[in-house]
Amino acid sequence: MSMQRRDFLRTIGAASAIAALPGCATMGGGAQGRVVVVGGGYGGATAAKYIRMWSNGSVDVTLVEPNAEFVSCPMSNLVLGGSKDLAYLTTGYANLSARHGVRIVRDTATTVDAGKRTVRLASGAELPYDRLILSPGIDFMWDKVPGLDSAAAQERVFHSWKAGPQTVALRRQLEAMRDGGVYVLSIPVAPYRCPPGPYERACQVAWYFKQAKPRSKVLILDGNGDVTSKGPLFKKAWAEEYKGIVEYRGNHVLSDVDVATNTAKFEVQDAVKADVLNVVPPQRAGAIARAAGVVTANDRWCDVDFLTYESTKVKNVHVLGDAIQIAPGMPKSGHMANQQAKVCAAAVVALLAGQAPSPTPVLTNTCYSMVTDRDSVHVCSVHQYDAEKKTMLTVPGSGGVSPAMNAIEGTYAFAWAKNIWADTLA
Ligand SMILES: Cc1cc2nc3c(=O)[nH]c(=O)nc-3n(C[C@H](O)[C@H](O)[C@H](O)COP(=O)(O)OP(=O)(O)OC[C@H]3O[C@@H](n4cnc5c(N)ncnc54)[C@H](O)[C@@H]3O)c2cc1C
């Protein structure tokens, strides 16, 4: 992508937040109330911070999150490759409270009473709200992989699709694997969190094998017919950088796993035994979305009004990030969750001030994928609201995939990560 195009996208990125704002003169003016945010990930933490900022501190914001620290999924595949560690991915929540006055409650939301406008927490506490924002990310559909539907099985075959202890545990399995072994990666049928994430993971594991155990193999068994994101770029990396290491097979819809023998079973194809088996299971919105009654699409995802991210079913409950039913061409990504959170934050501040939300929100997205420890590729897009269709549509010609796969792209990728962590949590 040319520098002019990149600069244009950066400008649009900044403008998208501005486009979402209520009128500048009235920003925060008159906004008052209580907002509870459930989930301190890319969507929730960003929404909490921006509601405090854009209401000039006049709206009370409580963020409910069970984890002591934020651990980023973006860049977590590099921990599997061995070039980064968990500390690199980890940021505390202290700035949200100290700088922005967000009240942080370390707990898990268990139920929502939309009539009374309260959220019940695992501790038994009850939080009242005027507006509730749910950004719980994903839960796994273990019923689709019965052999993994127990705590004991999940301690042997990892998904590592929520960054944290499982990321480190999978890295240990790779380190312990003999040279000449086979790492098998099972990918679910789309939609799932982070379309290019599994293919980046294959590159990172191959990068490790290339240095440390070159007779080993990465076998990708994809439930989709073909690579779902940046296909030509990943295939180029596998053919050139990882020749003889990575093998890709499409149309492998997982039906079950035999944990005792580390074997993946498929709806149609023969079973495959692995030395290290890594299963990314099918996903749906996090459990609190179901408890709140906002799951509306295929019993998996939450339909929202794209002007406010308010649930189409339950009033005063907004949903962000991976949990929503996406618009066409919209990825389930951290960048997208962060952008949706800003539109939602501006809309909530406007609504609490008795004003209308912006009718013209714009979102941008860039997904970088590291193909080595330094080289990256990217795909980007711009999405704008279509009032007639009441959805977000990709702006024609606005993005696309990078022509380059190199270390300059890699420096952009690391800068992207640093920037989004600061935007979300600093
Ligand atoms: C390997 C991998 C690589 C990725 N790479 C990229 C990338 O390069 N770029 C990119 O943009 N995206 C990437 N993603 C996707 C990105 O991580 C997600 O899209 C993003 O995290 C979604 O944000 P979210 O707020 O919806 O969920 P999350 O960030 O997962 O946050 C959800 C939070 O909610 C909390 N929570 C859940 N339930 C409750 C409850 N009941 N009560 C209280 N808290 C609760 C959880 O503890 C969690 O902290 C990647 C994902 C993976 C797995």
XYZ file of C-alpha atoms and ligand atoms in Angstrom:
479
model
C 0.000 0.000 0.000
C 1.323 3.469 -0.882
C 2.260 5.910 1.862
C -0.504 8.285 0.722
C -3.086 5.509 1.070
C -1.685 4.541 4.482
C -1.801 8.192 5.638
C -5.354 8.469 4.312
C -6.374 5.404 6.307
C -4.714 6.805 9.431
C -6.627 10.061 8.942
C -9.880 8.178 8.431
C -9.048 6.171 11.579
C -8.816 9.355 13.634
C -11.822 10.820 11.866
C -13.935 7.779 12.605
C -13.801 8.500 16.312
C -14.637 12.145 15.623
C -17.497 11.201 13.312
C -18.962 9.218 16.170
C -18.876 12.125 18.610
C -21.884 14.169 19.559
C -21.502 17.869 18.645
C -18.176 19.142 20.008
C -19.706 22.137 21.781
C -22.047 19.868 23.686
C -19.594 17.021 24.209
C -20.414 15.548 27.597
C -22.736 18.462 28.316
C -25.587 17.294 30.505
C -24.577 13.641 30.368
C -25.176 11.963 33.691
C -25.860 8.469 34.833
C -24.427 5.079 35.647
C -22.845 2.806 33.096
C -21.731 -0.738 33.888
C -19.291 -2.341 31.455
C -18.842 -6.122 31.563
C -15.491 -7.330 30.205
C -12.175 -5.471 30.258
C -10.905 -6.598 26.853
C -10.514 -4.595 23.633
C -14.168 -3.533 23.509
C -15.025 -3.075 27.182
C -11.893 -1.316 28.422
C -12.001 1.137 25.496
C -15.692 1.917 26.069
C -15.141 2.474 29.809
C -12.246 4.880 29.216
C -13.912 6.881 26.426
C -17.243 7.291 28.258
C -15.328 8.828 31.162
C -13.334 11.071 28.790
C -16.193 12.150 26.529
C -18.596 12.797 29.418
C -15.938 14.968 31.074
C -16.120 12.610 34.028
C -19.824 13.206 34.617
C -20.943 9.631 33.890
C -20.082 6.976 36.524
C -18.452 3.963 34.898
C -17.929 0.598 36.605
C -15.911 -2.038 34.742
C -16.429 -5.672 35.797
C -13.554 -7.987 34.847
C -12.361 -11.179 36.611
C -8.752 -10.990 35.428
C -6.198 -8.870 37.309
C -4.496 -7.815 34.061
C -5.296 -7.440 30.372
C -3.481 -10.015 28.213
C -3.597 -9.300 24.481
C -4.530 -12.011 21.986
C -3.006 -9.913 19.157
C 0.719 -10.781 19.132
C 0.115 -13.866 21.331
C 1.094 -16.199 18.475
C 4.633 -14.794 18.831
C 4.795 -16.431 22.265
C 4.249 -19.768 20.496
C 7.021 -18.876 18.049
C 9.264 -17.996 20.993
C 10.204 -14.423 20.035
C 7.948 -12.773 22.685
C 6.768 -13.692 26.167
C 3.535 -13.224 28.113
C 4.866 -10.092 29.861
C 5.007 -8.365 26.435
C 1.257 -8.960 25.995
C 0.245 -7.886 29.498
C -0.997 -4.452 30.677
C -2.540 -3.572 34.057
C -5.850 -1.757 34.571
C -4.385 0.862 36.960
C -4.480 3.739 34.435
C -8.181 3.272 33.792
C -8.938 3.995 37.425
C -6.104 6.433 38.276
C -6.265 8.576 35.121
C -9.861 8.168 34.028
C -11.823 7.431 37.205
C -13.218 4.095 36.019
C -14.302 1.999 39.016
C -12.885 -1.489 38.533
C -14.606 -4.453 40.126
C -12.689 -7.722 39.920
C -15.590 -10.131 39.555
C -17.697 -12.025 37.000
C -21.167 -10.894 35.926
C -23.597 -13.808 36.151
C -27.086 -12.464 35.404
C -28.804 -9.329 34.152
C -32.250 -8.100 35.183
C -33.114 -5.811 32.287
C -36.397 -4.769 33.894
C -34.773 -3.605 37.111
C -31.586 -2.565 35.243
C -29.211 -4.469 37.495
C -26.283 -6.825 36.966
C -25.641 -9.594 39.483
C -22.001 -10.610 40.117
C -20.572 -13.988 41.182
C -19.762 -12.463 44.586
C -23.486 -11.793 45.058
C -23.176 -8.018 44.661
C -25.717 -6.232 42.466
C -24.822 -3.237 40.288
C -27.535 -0.832 39.082
C -27.161 0.749 35.624
C -28.768 3.229 33.268
C -26.862 1.694 30.353
C -25.127 -1.693 30.365
C -22.310 -2.512 27.927
C -21.393 -6.173 27.405
C -18.075 -6.988 25.740
C -17.502 -10.543 26.998
C -15.677 -11.883 23.943
C -16.263 -15.518 23.044
C -17.045 -18.818 24.701
C -16.338 -22.188 23.116
C -19.052 -24.553 21.866
C -17.708 -27.661 23.567
C -20.818 -29.614 22.597
C -19.419 -29.574 19.032
C -16.224 -31.297 20.262
C -17.561 -33.773 22.877
C -14.151 -35.316 23.635
C -12.931 -31.924 24.871
C -15.994 -31.211 26.992
C -14.280 -31.744 30.365
C -11.735 -29.853 32.430
C -9.352 -32.837 32.312
C -9.441 -32.994 28.483
C -8.941 -29.239 28.202
C -5.774 -29.575 30.275
C -4.262 -31.829 27.612
C -5.447 -30.393 24.296
C -5.296 -26.596 24.237
C -7.136 -23.960 22.200
C -4.868 -21.081 23.266
C -7.538 -18.819 21.702
C -7.755 -16.664 24.836
C -4.259 -15.366 25.571
C -2.868 -16.325 28.977
C -1.898 -19.601 30.669
C -2.951 -21.708 27.659
C -0.618 -19.733 25.392
C 2.323 -20.654 27.634
C 1.122 -24.258 28.026
C 0.972 -24.783 24.242
C 4.452 -23.308 23.856
C 5.694 -25.867 26.426
C 4.108 -28.709 24.434
C 5.898 -27.473 21.299
C 9.198 -27.260 23.163
C 8.764 -30.791 24.516
C 7.868 -32.246 21.092
C 10.509 -34.447 19.402
C 12.156 -33.195 16.207
C 10.236 -34.905 13.402
C 6.900 -34.588 15.210
C 3.664 -33.179 13.767
C 1.809 -30.159 15.180
C -1.828 -30.262 14.046
C -3.939 -27.073 14.077
C -7.715 -27.487 13.709
C -9.582 -24.352 12.527
C -13.380 -23.973 12.915
C -15.781 -22.943 10.166
C -16.083 -19.101 10.041
C -17.200 -16.903 11.729
C -14.685 -17.175 14.560
C -12.477 -14.715 16.501
C -9.709 -13.244 14.285
C -10.006 -14.662 10.730
C -6.225 -14.586 9.951
C -5.162 -15.641 13.486
C -4.866 -19.403 12.868
C -2.760 -18.935 9.724
C -0.464 -16.521 11.576
C -0.176 -19.192 14.279
C 0.861 -21.784 11.685
C 3.622 -19.392 10.515
C 4.851 -18.784 14.057
C 5.037 -22.484 14.924
C 6.791 -23.149 11.590
C 9.248 -20.334 12.341
C 10.101 -22.059 15.641
C 10.434 -25.484 14.005
C 12.681 -24.055 11.291
C 15.204 -22.907 13.916
C 14.840 -25.578 16.596
C 13.461 -28.824 15.076
C 13.598 -28.629 11.280
C 12.328 -32.166 10.619
C 8.991 -31.321 12.236
C 5.749 -30.466 10.438
C 2.853 -28.016 10.816
C -0.366 -29.588 9.506
C -3.298 -27.152 9.158
C -6.688 -28.897 9.069
C -9.163 -26.160 8.187
C -12.944 -26.515 8.527
C -13.221 -23.893 5.772
C -12.760 -24.713 2.085
C -9.796 -22.364 1.761
C -7.713 -19.903 3.813
C -10.268 -17.331 5.055
C -8.006 -14.246 5.165
C -4.906 -13.032 3.277
C -4.792 -16.408 1.503
C -2.250 -15.616 -1.238
C 0.154 -14.018 1.270
C 0.015 -16.896 3.757
C 0.353 -19.464 0.960
C 3.417 -17.595 -0.339
C 4.985 -17.682 3.135
C 4.299 -21.418 3.484
C 5.699 -22.172 0.005
C 8.811 -19.984 0.311
C 9.699 -19.401 3.958
C 8.394 -22.731 5.304
C 8.762 -25.084 2.336
C 8.439 -28.691 3.484
C 7.291 -27.654 6.963
C 3.693 -26.377 6.492
C 0.963 -28.424 4.847
C -2.565 -27.017 4.381
C -5.714 -29.112 3.950
C -9.156 -27.455 3.617
C -12.678 -28.836 4.213
C -11.695 -30.600 7.442
C -14.676 -29.982 9.734
C -13.760 -31.358 13.143
C -16.331 -33.745 14.660
C -14.485 -34.863 17.793
C -11.127 -35.379 19.498
C -9.719 -38.494 21.161
C -7.600 -36.958 23.884
C -6.024 -40.284 24.948
C -4.389 -40.727 21.515
C -4.132 -37.029 20.515
C -6.317 -37.741 17.501
C -8.542 -35.298 15.611
C -11.663 -36.773 13.983
C -13.512 -35.202 11.060
C -17.011 -35.234 9.586
C -15.771 -36.654 6.263
C -12.004 -37.216 6.166
C -9.879 -39.804 7.977
C -8.796 -39.141 11.553
C -5.335 -37.608 12.077
C -3.016 -38.365 15.009
C -0.810 -35.514 16.214
C 2.253 -35.118 18.391
C 0.885 -31.744 19.500
C -2.825 -31.173 18.862
C -4.183 -27.597 18.986
C -7.951 -27.269 18.531
C -9.613 -23.892 17.994
C -13.243 -24.862 18.703
C -16.375 -23.237 17.225
C -17.365 -20.116 19.169
C -20.287 -17.992 20.270
C -20.831 -14.842 22.356
C -19.604 -15.070 25.953
C -22.060 -16.625 28.423
C -23.247 -13.361 30.004
C -24.738 -12.364 26.630
C -26.965 -15.442 26.781
C -27.845 -14.738 30.410
C -28.818 -11.172 29.443
C -31.056 -12.452 26.642
C -29.230 -10.545 23.883
C -28.189 -13.563 21.769
C -30.361 -13.332 18.655
C -28.447 -14.814 15.674
C -28.133 -18.610 15.239
C -28.160 -19.014 19.009
C -24.573 -17.680 18.848
C -24.234 -13.924 18.317
C -25.961 -10.644 19.299
C -27.683 -8.365 16.774
C -27.091 -4.678 17.499
C -28.108 -1.267 16.177
C -24.867 -0.128 14.507
C -25.505 3.519 15.498
C -25.344 2.763 19.223
C -24.449 -0.958 19.624
C -27.654 -1.290 21.651
C -29.088 -4.796 21.453
C -31.958 -5.049 18.968
C -33.768 -7.145 21.573
C -33.068 -5.747 25.061
C -33.255 -1.998 25.652
C -30.385 -0.183 27.416
C -28.050 -3.157 26.915
C -25.240 -2.576 24.399
C -22.970 -5.306 22.997
C -19.481 -4.911 21.501
C -16.687 -6.877 19.896
C -16.527 -10.559 19.109
C -19.941 -11.182 20.698
C -21.932 -9.285 18.033
C -23.484 -10.506 14.799
C -21.074 -8.809 12.414
C -22.015 -6.705 9.396
C -20.829 -7.965 5.972
C -17.028 -7.793 5.647
C -16.558 -6.867 9.317
C -13.978 -9.054 11.096
C -14.128 -10.191 14.711
C -10.922 -8.374 15.660
C -9.440 -6.375 18.524
C -9.111 -3.332 16.280
C -12.789 -3.581 15.322
C -13.868 -4.028 18.969
C -11.878 -0.899 19.887
C -13.530 1.094 17.082
C -17.037 -0.146 17.901
C -16.381 0.799 21.536
C -15.721 4.427 20.567
C -18.918 4.671 18.528
C -20.821 3.082 21.421
C -19.158 5.369 24.007
C -20.059 8.488 22.034
C -23.628 7.238 21.536
C -24.064 6.405 25.239
C -22.764 9.846 26.282
C -25.155 11.473 23.788
C -28.140 9.369 24.892
C -27.473 10.088 28.577
C -27.474 13.800 27.694
C -30.792 13.440 25.883
C -29.170 13.900 22.481
C -29.280 11.805 19.318
C -26.247 9.664 18.472
C -24.222 10.441 15.350
C -26.045 9.135 12.251
C -22.803 8.618 10.281
C -20.359 6.362 12.161
C -17.242 5.123 10.358
C -15.037 2.243 11.478
C -11.585 1.196 10.320
C -9.746 -2.065 10.745
C -6.220 -3.295 10.147
C -5.242 -6.874 10.910
C -1.494 -7.481 10.858
C -0.157 -11.043 10.824
C 3.432 -11.849 11.696
C 4.794 -14.481 9.313
C 8.237 -14.603 11.011
C 9.559 -12.907 14.168
C 9.969 -9.679 12.131
C 8.066 -9.862 8.844
C 4.384 -9.020 8.630
C 1.457 -8.781 6.214
C -1.797 -6.878 6.660
C -5.395 -6.513 5.513
C -7.338 -3.301 6.132
C -10.820 -1.920 5.505
C -13.101 1.075 6.160
C -16.778 0.538 7.051
C -19.487 3.204 7.014
C -23.112 3.205 8.138
C -25.748 2.714 5.445
C -28.954 4.355 6.700
C -31.171 2.509 4.227
C -29.828 -0.955 4.965
C -29.229 -0.111 8.654
C -25.865 -1.853 8.631
C -22.163 -1.093 8.171
C -20.902 -1.486 4.600
C -17.297 -1.710 3.454
C -16.284 1.434 1.546
C -15.386 0.236 -1.965
C -11.649 0.460 -2.674
C -10.897 1.580 0.876
C -8.538 -1.168 1.922
C -7.211 -4.503 0.752
C -4.254 -6.708 1.476
C -0.655 -5.554 1.629
C 1.456 -6.186 -1.452
C 4.506 -6.544 0.788
C 5.615 -9.158 3.305
C 8.602 -7.671 5.057
C 10.195 -6.202 8.164
C 8.883 -2.675 7.456
C 5.365 -4.108 7.692
C 6.619 -5.785 10.865
C 7.599 -2.460 12.448
C 4.113 -1.120 11.581
C 2.586 -4.198 13.232
C 4.514 -3.715 16.491
C 3.624 0.012 16.462
C -0.049 -0.892 15.885
C 0.030 -3.144 18.962
C 1.682 -0.524 21.164
C -0.797 2.125 20.014
C -3.919 0.050 20.534
C -2.805 -1.112 23.988
C -2.280 2.558 24.927
C -5.590 3.615 23.354
C -7.435 0.885 25.258
C -5.717 1.051 28.638
C -3.503 4.128 29.131
C -4.280 -15.770 18.459
C -5.057 -14.518 18.226
C -4.503 -13.475 17.524
C -5.227 -12.309 17.309
N -4.650 -11.284 16.602
C -5.329 -10.152 16.384
C -4.716 -9.063 15.701
O -3.551 -9.138 15.294
N -5.432 -7.933 15.525
C -6.713 -7.806 15.986
O -7.305 -6.734 15.804
N -7.333 -8.821 16.638
C -6.679 -9.989 16.845
N -7.275 -11.016 17.542
C -8.713 -10.908 17.912
C -8.949 -10.146 19.214
O -8.238 -10.722 20.268
C -10.432 -10.132 19.555
O -11.180 -9.808 18.418
C -10.711 -9.130 20.671
O -10.071 -9.568 21.851
C -12.203 -8.930 20.882
O -12.439 -8.004 21.914
P -13.661 -8.251 22.926
O -13.715 -7.075 23.810
O -14.853 -8.658 22.161
O -13.211 -9.545 23.749
P -11.946 -9.765 24.691
O -10.823 -8.869 24.315
O -11.718 -11.238 24.735
O -12.445 -9.304 26.116
C -13.458 -9.974 26.788
C -13.255 -9.757 28.288
O -14.471 -10.022 28.955
C -14.197 -10.685 30.164
N -15.437 -11.377 30.524
C -16.065 -12.361 29.851
N -17.199 -12.714 30.481
C -17.300 -11.912 31.571
C -18.251 -11.810 32.626
N -19.335 -12.595 32.673
N -18.036 -10.890 33.591
C -16.944 -10.075 33.558
N -16.012 -10.146 32.578
C -16.188 -11.058 31.605
C -13.024 -11.586 29.828
O -12.295 -11.952 30.996
C -12.208 -10.692 28.892
O -11.248 -9.930 29.585
C -6.555 -12.191 17.796
C -7.126 -13.246 18.524
C -6.376 -14.401 18.738
C -6.990 -15.522 19.536
